[in-house]
GROMACS .gro file of C-alpha atoms in nm:
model
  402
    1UNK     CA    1   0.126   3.516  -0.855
    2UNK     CA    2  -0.018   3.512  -0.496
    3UNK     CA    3   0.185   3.246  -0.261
    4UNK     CA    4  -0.034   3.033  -0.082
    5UNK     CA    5   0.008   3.156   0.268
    6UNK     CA    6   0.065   2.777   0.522
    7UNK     CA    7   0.027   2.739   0.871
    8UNK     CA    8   0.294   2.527   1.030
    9UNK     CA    9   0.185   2.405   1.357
   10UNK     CA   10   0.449   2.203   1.579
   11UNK     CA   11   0.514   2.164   1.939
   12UNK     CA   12   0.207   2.020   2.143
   13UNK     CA   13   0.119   1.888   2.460
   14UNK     CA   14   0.198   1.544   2.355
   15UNK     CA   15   0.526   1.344   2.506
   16UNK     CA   16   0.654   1.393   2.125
   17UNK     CA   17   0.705   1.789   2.148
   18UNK     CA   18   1.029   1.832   2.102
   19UNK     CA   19   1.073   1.634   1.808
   20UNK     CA   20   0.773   1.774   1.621
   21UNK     CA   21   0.942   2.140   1.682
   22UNK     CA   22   1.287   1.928   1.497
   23UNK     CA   23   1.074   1.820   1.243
   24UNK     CA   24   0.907   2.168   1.180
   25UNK     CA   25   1.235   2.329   1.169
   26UNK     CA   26   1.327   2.063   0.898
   27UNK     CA   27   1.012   2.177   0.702
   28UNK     CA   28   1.062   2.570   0.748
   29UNK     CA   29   1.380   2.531   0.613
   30UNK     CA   30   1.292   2.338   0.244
   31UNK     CA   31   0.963   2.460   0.209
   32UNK     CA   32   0.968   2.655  -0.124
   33UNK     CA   33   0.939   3.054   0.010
   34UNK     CA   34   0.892   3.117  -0.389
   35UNK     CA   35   0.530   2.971  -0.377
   36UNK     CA   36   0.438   2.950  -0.049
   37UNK     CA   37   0.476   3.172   0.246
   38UNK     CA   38   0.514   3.013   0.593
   39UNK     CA   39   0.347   3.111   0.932
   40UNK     CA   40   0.446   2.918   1.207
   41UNK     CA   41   0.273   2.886   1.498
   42UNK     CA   42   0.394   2.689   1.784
   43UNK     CA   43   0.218   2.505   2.060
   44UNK     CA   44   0.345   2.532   2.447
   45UNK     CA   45   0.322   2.201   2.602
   46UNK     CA   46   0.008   2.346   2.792
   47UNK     CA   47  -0.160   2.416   2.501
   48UNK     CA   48  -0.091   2.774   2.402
   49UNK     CA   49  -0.092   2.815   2.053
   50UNK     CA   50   0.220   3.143   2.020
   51UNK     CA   51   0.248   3.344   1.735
   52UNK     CA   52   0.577   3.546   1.683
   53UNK     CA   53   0.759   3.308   1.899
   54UNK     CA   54   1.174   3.179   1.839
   55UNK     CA   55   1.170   3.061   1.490
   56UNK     CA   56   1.215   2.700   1.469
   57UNK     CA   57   1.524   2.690   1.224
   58UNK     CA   58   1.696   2.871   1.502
   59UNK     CA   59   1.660   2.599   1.741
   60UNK     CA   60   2.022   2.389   1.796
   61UNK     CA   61   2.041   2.035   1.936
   62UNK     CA   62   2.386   2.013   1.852
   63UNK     CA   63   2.431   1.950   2.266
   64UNK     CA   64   2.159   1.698   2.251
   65UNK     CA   65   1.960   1.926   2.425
   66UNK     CA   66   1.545   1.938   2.300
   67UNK     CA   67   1.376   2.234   2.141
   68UNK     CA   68   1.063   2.371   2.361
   69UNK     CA   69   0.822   2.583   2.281
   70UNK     CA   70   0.735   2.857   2.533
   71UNK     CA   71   0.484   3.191   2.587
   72UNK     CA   72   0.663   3.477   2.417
   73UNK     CA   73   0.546   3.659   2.715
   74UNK     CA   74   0.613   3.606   3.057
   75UNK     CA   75   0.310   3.582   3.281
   76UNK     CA   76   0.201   3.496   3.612
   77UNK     CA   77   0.046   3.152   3.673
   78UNK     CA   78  -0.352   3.224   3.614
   79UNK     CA   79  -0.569   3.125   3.916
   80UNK     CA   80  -0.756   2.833   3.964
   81UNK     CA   81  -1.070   2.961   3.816
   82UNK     CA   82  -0.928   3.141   3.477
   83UNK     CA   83  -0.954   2.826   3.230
   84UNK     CA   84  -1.002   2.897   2.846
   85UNK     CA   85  -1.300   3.102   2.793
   86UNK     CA   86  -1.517   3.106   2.427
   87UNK     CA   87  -1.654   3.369   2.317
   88UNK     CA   88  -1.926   3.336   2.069
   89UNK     CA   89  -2.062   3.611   1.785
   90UNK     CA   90  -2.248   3.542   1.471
   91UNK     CA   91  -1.970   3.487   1.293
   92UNK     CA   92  -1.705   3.346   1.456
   93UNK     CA   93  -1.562   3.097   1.761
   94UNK     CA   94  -1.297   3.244   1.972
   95UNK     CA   95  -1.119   3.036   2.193
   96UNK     CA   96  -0.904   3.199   2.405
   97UNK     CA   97  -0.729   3.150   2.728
   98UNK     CA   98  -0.531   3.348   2.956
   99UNK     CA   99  -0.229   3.446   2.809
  100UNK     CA  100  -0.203   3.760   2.541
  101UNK     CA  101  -0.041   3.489   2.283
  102UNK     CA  102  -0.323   3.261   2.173
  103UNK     CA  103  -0.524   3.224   1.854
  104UNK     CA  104  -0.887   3.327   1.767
  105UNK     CA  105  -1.005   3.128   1.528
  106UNK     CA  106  -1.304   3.218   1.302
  107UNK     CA  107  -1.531   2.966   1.132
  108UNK     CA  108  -1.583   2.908   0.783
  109UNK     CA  109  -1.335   3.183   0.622
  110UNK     CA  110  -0.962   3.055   0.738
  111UNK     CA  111  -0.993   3.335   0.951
  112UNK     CA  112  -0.697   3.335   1.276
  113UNK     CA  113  -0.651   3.639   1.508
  114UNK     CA  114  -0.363   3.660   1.753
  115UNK     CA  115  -0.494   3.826   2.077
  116UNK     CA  116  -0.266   4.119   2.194
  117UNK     CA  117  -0.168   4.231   2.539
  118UNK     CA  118  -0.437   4.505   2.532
  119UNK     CA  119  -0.679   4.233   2.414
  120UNK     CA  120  -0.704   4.367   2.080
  121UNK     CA  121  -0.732   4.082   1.777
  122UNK     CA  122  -0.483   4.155   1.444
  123UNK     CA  123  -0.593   3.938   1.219
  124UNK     CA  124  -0.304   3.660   1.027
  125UNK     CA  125  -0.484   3.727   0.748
  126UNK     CA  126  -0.631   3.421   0.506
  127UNK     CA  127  -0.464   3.085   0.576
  128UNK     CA  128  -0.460   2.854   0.210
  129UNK     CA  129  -0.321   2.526   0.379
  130UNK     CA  130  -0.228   2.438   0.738
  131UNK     CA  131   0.067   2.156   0.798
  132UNK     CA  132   0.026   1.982   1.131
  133UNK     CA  133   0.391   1.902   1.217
  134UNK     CA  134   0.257   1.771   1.488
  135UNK     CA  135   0.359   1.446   1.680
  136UNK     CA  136   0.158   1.169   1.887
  137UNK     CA  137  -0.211   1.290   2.105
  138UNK     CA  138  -0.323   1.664   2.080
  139UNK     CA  139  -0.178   1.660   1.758
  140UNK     CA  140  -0.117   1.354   1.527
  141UNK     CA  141  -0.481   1.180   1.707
  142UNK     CA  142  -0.712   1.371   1.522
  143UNK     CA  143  -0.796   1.642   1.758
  144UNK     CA  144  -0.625   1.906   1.568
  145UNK     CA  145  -0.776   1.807   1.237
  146UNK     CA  146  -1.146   1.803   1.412
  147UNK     CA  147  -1.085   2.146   1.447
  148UNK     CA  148  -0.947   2.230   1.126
  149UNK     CA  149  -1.254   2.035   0.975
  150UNK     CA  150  -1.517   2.302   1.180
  151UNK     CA  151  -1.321   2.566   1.029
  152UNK     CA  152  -1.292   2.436   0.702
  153UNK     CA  153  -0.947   2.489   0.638
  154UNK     CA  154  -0.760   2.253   0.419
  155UNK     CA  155  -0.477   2.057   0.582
  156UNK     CA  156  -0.215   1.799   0.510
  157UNK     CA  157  -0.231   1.462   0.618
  158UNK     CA  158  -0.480   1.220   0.737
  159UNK     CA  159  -0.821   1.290   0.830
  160UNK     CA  160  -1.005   1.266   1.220
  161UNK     CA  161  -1.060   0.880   1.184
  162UNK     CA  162  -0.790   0.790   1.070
  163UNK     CA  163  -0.566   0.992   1.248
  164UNK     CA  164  -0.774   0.844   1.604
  165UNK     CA  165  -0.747   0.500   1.463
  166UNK     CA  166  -0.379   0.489   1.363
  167UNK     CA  167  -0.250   0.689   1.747
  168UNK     CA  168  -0.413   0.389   1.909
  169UNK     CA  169  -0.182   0.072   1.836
  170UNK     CA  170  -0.457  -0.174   1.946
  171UNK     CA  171  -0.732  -0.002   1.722
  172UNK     CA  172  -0.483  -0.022   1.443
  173UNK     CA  173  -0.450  -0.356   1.471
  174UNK     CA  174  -0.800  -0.438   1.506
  175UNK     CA  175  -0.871  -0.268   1.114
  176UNK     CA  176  -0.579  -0.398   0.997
  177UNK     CA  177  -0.658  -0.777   1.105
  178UNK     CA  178  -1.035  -0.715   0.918
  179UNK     CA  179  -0.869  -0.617   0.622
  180UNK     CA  180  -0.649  -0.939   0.634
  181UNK     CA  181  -0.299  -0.785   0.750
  182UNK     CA  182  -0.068  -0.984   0.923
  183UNK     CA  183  -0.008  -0.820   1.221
  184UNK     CA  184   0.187  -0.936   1.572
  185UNK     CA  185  -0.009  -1.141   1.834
  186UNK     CA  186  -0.091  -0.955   2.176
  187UNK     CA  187  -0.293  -0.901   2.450
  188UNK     CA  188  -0.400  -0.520   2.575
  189UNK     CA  189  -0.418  -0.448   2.893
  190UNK     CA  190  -0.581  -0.182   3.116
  191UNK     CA  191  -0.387  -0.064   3.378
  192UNK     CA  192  -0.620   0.196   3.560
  193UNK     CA  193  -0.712  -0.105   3.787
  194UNK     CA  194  -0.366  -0.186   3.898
  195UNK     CA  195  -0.183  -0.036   4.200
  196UNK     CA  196   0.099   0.188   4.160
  197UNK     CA  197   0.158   0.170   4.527
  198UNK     CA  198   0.236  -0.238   4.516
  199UNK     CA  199   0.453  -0.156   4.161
  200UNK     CA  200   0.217  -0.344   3.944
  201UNK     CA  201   0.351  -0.663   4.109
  202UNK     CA  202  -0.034  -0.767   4.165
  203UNK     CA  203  -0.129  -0.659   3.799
  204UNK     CA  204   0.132  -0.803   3.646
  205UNK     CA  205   0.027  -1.133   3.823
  206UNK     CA  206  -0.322  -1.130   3.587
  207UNK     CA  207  -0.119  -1.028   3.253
  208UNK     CA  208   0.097  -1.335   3.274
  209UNK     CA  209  -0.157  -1.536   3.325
  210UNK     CA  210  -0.290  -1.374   3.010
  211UNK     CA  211   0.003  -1.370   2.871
  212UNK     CA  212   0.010  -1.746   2.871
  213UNK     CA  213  -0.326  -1.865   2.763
  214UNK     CA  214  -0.223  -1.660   2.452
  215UNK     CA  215   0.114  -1.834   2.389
  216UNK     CA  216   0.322  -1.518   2.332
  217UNK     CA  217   0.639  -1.604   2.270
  218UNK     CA  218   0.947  -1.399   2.382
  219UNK     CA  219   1.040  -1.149   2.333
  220UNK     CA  220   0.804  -0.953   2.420
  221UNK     CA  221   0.785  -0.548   2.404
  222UNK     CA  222   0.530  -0.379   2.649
  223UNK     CA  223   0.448  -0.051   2.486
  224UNK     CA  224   0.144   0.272   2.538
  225UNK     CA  225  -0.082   0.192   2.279
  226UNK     CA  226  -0.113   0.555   2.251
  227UNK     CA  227   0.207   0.739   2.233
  228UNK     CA  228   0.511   0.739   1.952
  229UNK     CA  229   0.867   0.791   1.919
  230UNK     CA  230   0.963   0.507   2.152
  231UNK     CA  231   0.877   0.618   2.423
  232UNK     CA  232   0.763   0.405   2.746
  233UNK     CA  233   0.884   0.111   2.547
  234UNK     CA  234   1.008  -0.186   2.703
  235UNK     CA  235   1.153  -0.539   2.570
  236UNK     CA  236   1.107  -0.858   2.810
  237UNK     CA  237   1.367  -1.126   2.759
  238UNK     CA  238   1.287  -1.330   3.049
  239UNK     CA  239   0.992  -1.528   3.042
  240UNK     CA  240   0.795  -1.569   3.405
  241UNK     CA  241   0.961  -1.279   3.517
  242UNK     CA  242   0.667  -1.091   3.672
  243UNK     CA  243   0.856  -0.849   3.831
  244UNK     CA  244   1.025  -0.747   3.496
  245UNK     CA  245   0.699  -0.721   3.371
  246UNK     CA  246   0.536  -0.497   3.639
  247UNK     CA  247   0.841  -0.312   3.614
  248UNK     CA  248   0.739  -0.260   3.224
  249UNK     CA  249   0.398  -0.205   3.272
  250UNK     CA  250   0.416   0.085   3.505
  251UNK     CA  251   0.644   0.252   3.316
  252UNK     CA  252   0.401   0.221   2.973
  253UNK     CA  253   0.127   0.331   3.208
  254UNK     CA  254   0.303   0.653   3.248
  255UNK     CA  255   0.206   0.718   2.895
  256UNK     CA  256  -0.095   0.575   2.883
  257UNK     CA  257  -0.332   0.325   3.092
  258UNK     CA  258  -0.387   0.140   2.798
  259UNK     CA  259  -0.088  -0.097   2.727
  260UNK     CA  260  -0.040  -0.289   2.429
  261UNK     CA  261   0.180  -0.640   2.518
  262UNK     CA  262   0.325  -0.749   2.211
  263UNK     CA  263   0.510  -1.062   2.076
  264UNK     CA  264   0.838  -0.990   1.945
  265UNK     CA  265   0.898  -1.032   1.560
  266UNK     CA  266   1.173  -1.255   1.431
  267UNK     CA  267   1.255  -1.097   1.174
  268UNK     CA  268   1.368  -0.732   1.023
  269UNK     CA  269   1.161  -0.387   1.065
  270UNK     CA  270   1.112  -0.227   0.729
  271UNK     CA  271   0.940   0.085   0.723
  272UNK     CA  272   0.771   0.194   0.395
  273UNK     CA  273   0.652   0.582   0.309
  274UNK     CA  274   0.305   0.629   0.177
  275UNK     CA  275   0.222   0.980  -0.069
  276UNK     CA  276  -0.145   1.036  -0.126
  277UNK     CA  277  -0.179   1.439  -0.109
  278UNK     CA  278  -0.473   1.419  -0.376
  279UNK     CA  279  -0.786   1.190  -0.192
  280UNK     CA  280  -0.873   1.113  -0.553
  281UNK     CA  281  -0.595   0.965  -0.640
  282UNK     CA  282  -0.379   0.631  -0.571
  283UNK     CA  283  -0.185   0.629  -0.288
  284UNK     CA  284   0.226   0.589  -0.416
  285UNK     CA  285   0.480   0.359  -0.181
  286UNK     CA  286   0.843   0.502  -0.183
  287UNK     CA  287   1.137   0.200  -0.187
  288UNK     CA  288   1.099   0.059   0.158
  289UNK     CA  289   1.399   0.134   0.382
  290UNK     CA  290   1.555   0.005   0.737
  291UNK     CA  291   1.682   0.142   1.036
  292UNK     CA  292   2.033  -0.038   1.113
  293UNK     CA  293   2.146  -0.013   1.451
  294UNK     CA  294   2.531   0.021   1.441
  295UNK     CA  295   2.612  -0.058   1.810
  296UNK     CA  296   2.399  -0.387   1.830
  297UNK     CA  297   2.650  -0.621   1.795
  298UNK     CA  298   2.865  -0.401   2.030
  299UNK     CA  299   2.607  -0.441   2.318
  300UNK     CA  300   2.438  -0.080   2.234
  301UNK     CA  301   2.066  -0.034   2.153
  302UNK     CA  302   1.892  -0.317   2.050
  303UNK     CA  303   1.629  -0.204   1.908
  304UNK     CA  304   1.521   0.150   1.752
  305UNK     CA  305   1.461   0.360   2.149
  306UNK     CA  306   1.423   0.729   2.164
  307UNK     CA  307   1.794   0.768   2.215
  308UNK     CA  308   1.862   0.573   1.889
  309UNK     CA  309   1.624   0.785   1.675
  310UNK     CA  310   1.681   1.120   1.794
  311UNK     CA  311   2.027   1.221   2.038
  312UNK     CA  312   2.315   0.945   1.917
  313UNK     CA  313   2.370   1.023   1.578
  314UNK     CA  314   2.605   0.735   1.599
  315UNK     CA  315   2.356   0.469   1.681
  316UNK     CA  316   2.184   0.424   1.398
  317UNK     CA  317   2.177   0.469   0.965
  318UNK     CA  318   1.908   0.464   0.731
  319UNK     CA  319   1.904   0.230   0.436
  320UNK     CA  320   1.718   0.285   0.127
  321UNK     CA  321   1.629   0.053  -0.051
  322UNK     CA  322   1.665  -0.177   0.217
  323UNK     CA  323   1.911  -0.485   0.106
  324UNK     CA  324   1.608  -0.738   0.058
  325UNK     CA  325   1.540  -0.908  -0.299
  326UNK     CA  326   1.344  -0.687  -0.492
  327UNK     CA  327   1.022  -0.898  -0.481
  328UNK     CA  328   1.001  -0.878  -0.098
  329UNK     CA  329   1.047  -0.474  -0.127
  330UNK     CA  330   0.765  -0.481  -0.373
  331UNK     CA  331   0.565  -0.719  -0.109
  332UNK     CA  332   0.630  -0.447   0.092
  333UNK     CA  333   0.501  -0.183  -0.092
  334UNK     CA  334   0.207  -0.368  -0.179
  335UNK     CA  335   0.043  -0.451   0.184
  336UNK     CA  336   0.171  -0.068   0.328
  337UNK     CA  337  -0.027   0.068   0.069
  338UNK     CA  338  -0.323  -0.180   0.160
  339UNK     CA  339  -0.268  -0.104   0.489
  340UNK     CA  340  -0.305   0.241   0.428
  341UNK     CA  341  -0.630   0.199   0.272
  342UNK     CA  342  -0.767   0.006   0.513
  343UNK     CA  343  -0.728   0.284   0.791
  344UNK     CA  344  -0.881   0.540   0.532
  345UNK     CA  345  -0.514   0.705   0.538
  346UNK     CA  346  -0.482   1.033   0.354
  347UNK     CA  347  -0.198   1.291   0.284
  348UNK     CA  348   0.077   1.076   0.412
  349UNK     CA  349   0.202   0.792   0.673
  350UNK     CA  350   0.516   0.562   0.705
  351UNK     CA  351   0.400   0.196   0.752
  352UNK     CA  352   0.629   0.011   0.992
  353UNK     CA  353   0.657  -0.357   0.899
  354UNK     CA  354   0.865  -0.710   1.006
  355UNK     CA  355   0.962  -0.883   0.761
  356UNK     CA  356   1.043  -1.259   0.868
  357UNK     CA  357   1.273  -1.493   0.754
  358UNK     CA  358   1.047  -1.652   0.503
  359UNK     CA  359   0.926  -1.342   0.367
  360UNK     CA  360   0.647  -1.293   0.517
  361UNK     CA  361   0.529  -0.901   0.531
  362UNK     CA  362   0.328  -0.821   0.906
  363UNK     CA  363   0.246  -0.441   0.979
  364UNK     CA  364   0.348  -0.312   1.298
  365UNK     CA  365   0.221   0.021   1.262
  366UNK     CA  366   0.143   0.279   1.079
  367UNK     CA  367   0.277   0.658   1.173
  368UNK     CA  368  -0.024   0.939   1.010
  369UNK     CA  369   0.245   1.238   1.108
  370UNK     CA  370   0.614   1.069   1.107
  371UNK     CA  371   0.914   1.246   1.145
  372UNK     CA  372   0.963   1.502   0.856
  373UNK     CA  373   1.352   1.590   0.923
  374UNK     CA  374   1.563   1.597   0.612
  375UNK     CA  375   1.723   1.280   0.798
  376UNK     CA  376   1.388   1.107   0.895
  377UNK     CA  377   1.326   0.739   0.701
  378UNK     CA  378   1.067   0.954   0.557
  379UNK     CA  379   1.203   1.211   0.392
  380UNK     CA  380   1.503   0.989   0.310
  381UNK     CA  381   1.314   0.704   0.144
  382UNK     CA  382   1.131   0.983  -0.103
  383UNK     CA  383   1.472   1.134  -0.168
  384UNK     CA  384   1.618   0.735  -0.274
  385UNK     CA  385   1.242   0.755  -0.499
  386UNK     CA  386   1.332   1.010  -0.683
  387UNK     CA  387   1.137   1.295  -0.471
  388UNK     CA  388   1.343   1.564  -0.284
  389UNK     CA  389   1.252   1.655   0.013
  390UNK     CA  390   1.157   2.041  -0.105
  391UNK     CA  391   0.930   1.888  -0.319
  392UNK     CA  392   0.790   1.664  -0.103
  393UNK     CA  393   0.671   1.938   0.097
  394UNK     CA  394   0.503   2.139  -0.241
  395UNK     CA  395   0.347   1.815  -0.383
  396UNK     CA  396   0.146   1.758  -0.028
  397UNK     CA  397   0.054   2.135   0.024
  398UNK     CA  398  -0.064   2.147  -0.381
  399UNK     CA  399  -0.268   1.814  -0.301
  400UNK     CA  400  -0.505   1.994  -0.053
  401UNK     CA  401  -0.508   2.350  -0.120
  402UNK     CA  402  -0.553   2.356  -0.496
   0.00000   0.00000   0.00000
């Protein structure tokens, strides 16, 4: 029997590169070579899509250094006035830019060329599935899988709107509070109007008076409402601080202008892992599980950073099921599979929820892409389900290239 020939994509342009190449490497390594035969196909941080490049399992972050994807070929810069060029037949849509390591794609027949040195095309030959490892915008924002929809070539995870609606925090919130979802107060705020050159101070002036007339209680975290993995996250402890604030505001802005201002939950962050690879079909909720941070009480992280997740092993431990009666976890379950719905979620997604004191469930967000190494909550709360992580890979491939 024919494998299915997949298309792992991973790197990007997005702040999140390095961790989708760690998560690729994670799926290169389970994914069952018996049925299905793997192409990857990494993504320079400008954009170049490079075929034959350093395989991803290779990759070591034993150092705590961060995988990168680069040109297989080294190439002078291109001038000023050599930006991607497409080409246009009757049959296909080449997009190609200056380097001799990019893909052609071709409309309509899961058609992908790599362009040689010479210029010549050699052809990948038919592509059954492609599996966007792919972290935060360029990537996990539905750009990628606008493309993939003009070619017609089936892909795992969630589809253009939902994969736009669920990158942008505030627009997540916005469906979610329609569809009834508890979800944290905050304000948004748009910082293309503030001055970098004063350090926000002025800006930061208008949010607190904003910040106010909404009541937000502290803490407070001050996060890009477009970008994952932690990063320009801040936590405020210290209300009327304005220069704390500026301070956080300008450093989310690096990220993104728009900046989501959030209350801080009382309570514990549950994250729960959603399994729809067939769109006709219900979407399943794995047993919710919890990040516990082991240094908190120690005066380490205190809450789930970029460092916690991804370079100090020691920081952190998943637990799945997370110790909560079993009626909350099933609470749990419930809304992140409404909550899925309600963004039109497809494929796959880990909702991220606080649950309070008294029980009550409130999304936070909801990750379309999440971190796929065999370590990632995940992966990990599938495995505690009963579904191992090389199967996990099969069942969403089989869901959209049947």
């Amino acid at each position: 029997m024919r494998r299915k020939r997949v298309m792992v994509l991973y790197g990007g342009k997005a702040d999140e590169h390095s961790i989708s190449c760690i998560s690729a490497a994670g799926v290169l390594s389970a994914i069952d070579t018996g049925r299905f035969e793997p192409v990857p196909i990494g993504i320079t941080k400008d954009g170049q899509w490079v075929v034959g490049g350093p395989d991803p399992r290779e990759f070591d972050v034993s150092d705590g250094s961060m995988p990168v994807v680069r040109d297989v070929v080294d190439r002078p810069a291109p001038a000023s006035d050599q930006g991607s060029v497409v080409s246009r037949s009757a049959s296909t849509i080449g997009v190609t830019a200056p380097s001799p390591v990019v893909l052609d794609v071709s409309l309509g027949n899961n058609g992908f060329f790599a362009r040689q040195p010479d210029g010549s095309l050699v052809s990948l030959g038919f592509i059954d599935a492609v599996f966007p490892v792919l972290h935060g915008p360029y990537g996990e924002d539905g750009t990628v899988q606008g493309l993939l929809e003009m070619m017609g070539v089936p892909y795992v995870g969630c589809g253009v709107f939902a994969s736009a609606a669920c990158m942008d925090k505030a627009f997540t919130k916005a469906l979610l509070r329609a569809a009834g979802i508890p979800v944290a107060p905050d304000v948004v705020v748009d910082t293309r109007g503030f001055d970098a050159a004063d350090g926000f101070t002025a800006g930061a002036k208008q949010v607190m008076s904003r910040i106010n007339d909404a009541k937000l209680k502290y803490p407070l975290f001050v996060k890009p409402s477009r970008a994952g993995s932690s990063f320009g996250v801040t936590k405020l402890e210290n209300p009327r601080d304005e220069a704390e604030l500026a301070a956080a505001l300008l450093e989310a802005s690096r990220h993104d202008w728009k900046v989501l201002v959030e209350q801080g939950i009382e309570g514990r962050e549950i994250e729960c892992a959603i399994l729809a690879p067939v769109a006709t079909e219900e979407p399943q909720a794995a047993w919710p599980g919890e990040i516990v941070l082991d240094r908190r009480e120690d005066g380490g992280d205190q809450f789930y950073d970029f460092d916690s997740k991804y370079t100090d092993s020691r920081a952190s431990h998943v637990e799945v099921p997370a110790r909560l009666p079993a009626e909350v976890l099933e609470r749990v379950r419930r809304i992140a599979v409404q909550a899925f719905k309600a963004v039109d979620g497809a494929g796959l997604s880990r909702v991220d929820t606080f649950v309070t004191p008294d029980g009550t469930v409130m999304v936070n967000e909801i990750n379309t892409m999440p971190g796929f190494t065999p370590i990632s909550m995940y992966p990990k709360a599938w495995q505690a389900t009963g579904v191992e992580y090389g199967e996990l890979i099969s069942r969403l491939i089989d869901g959209v290239s049947r």
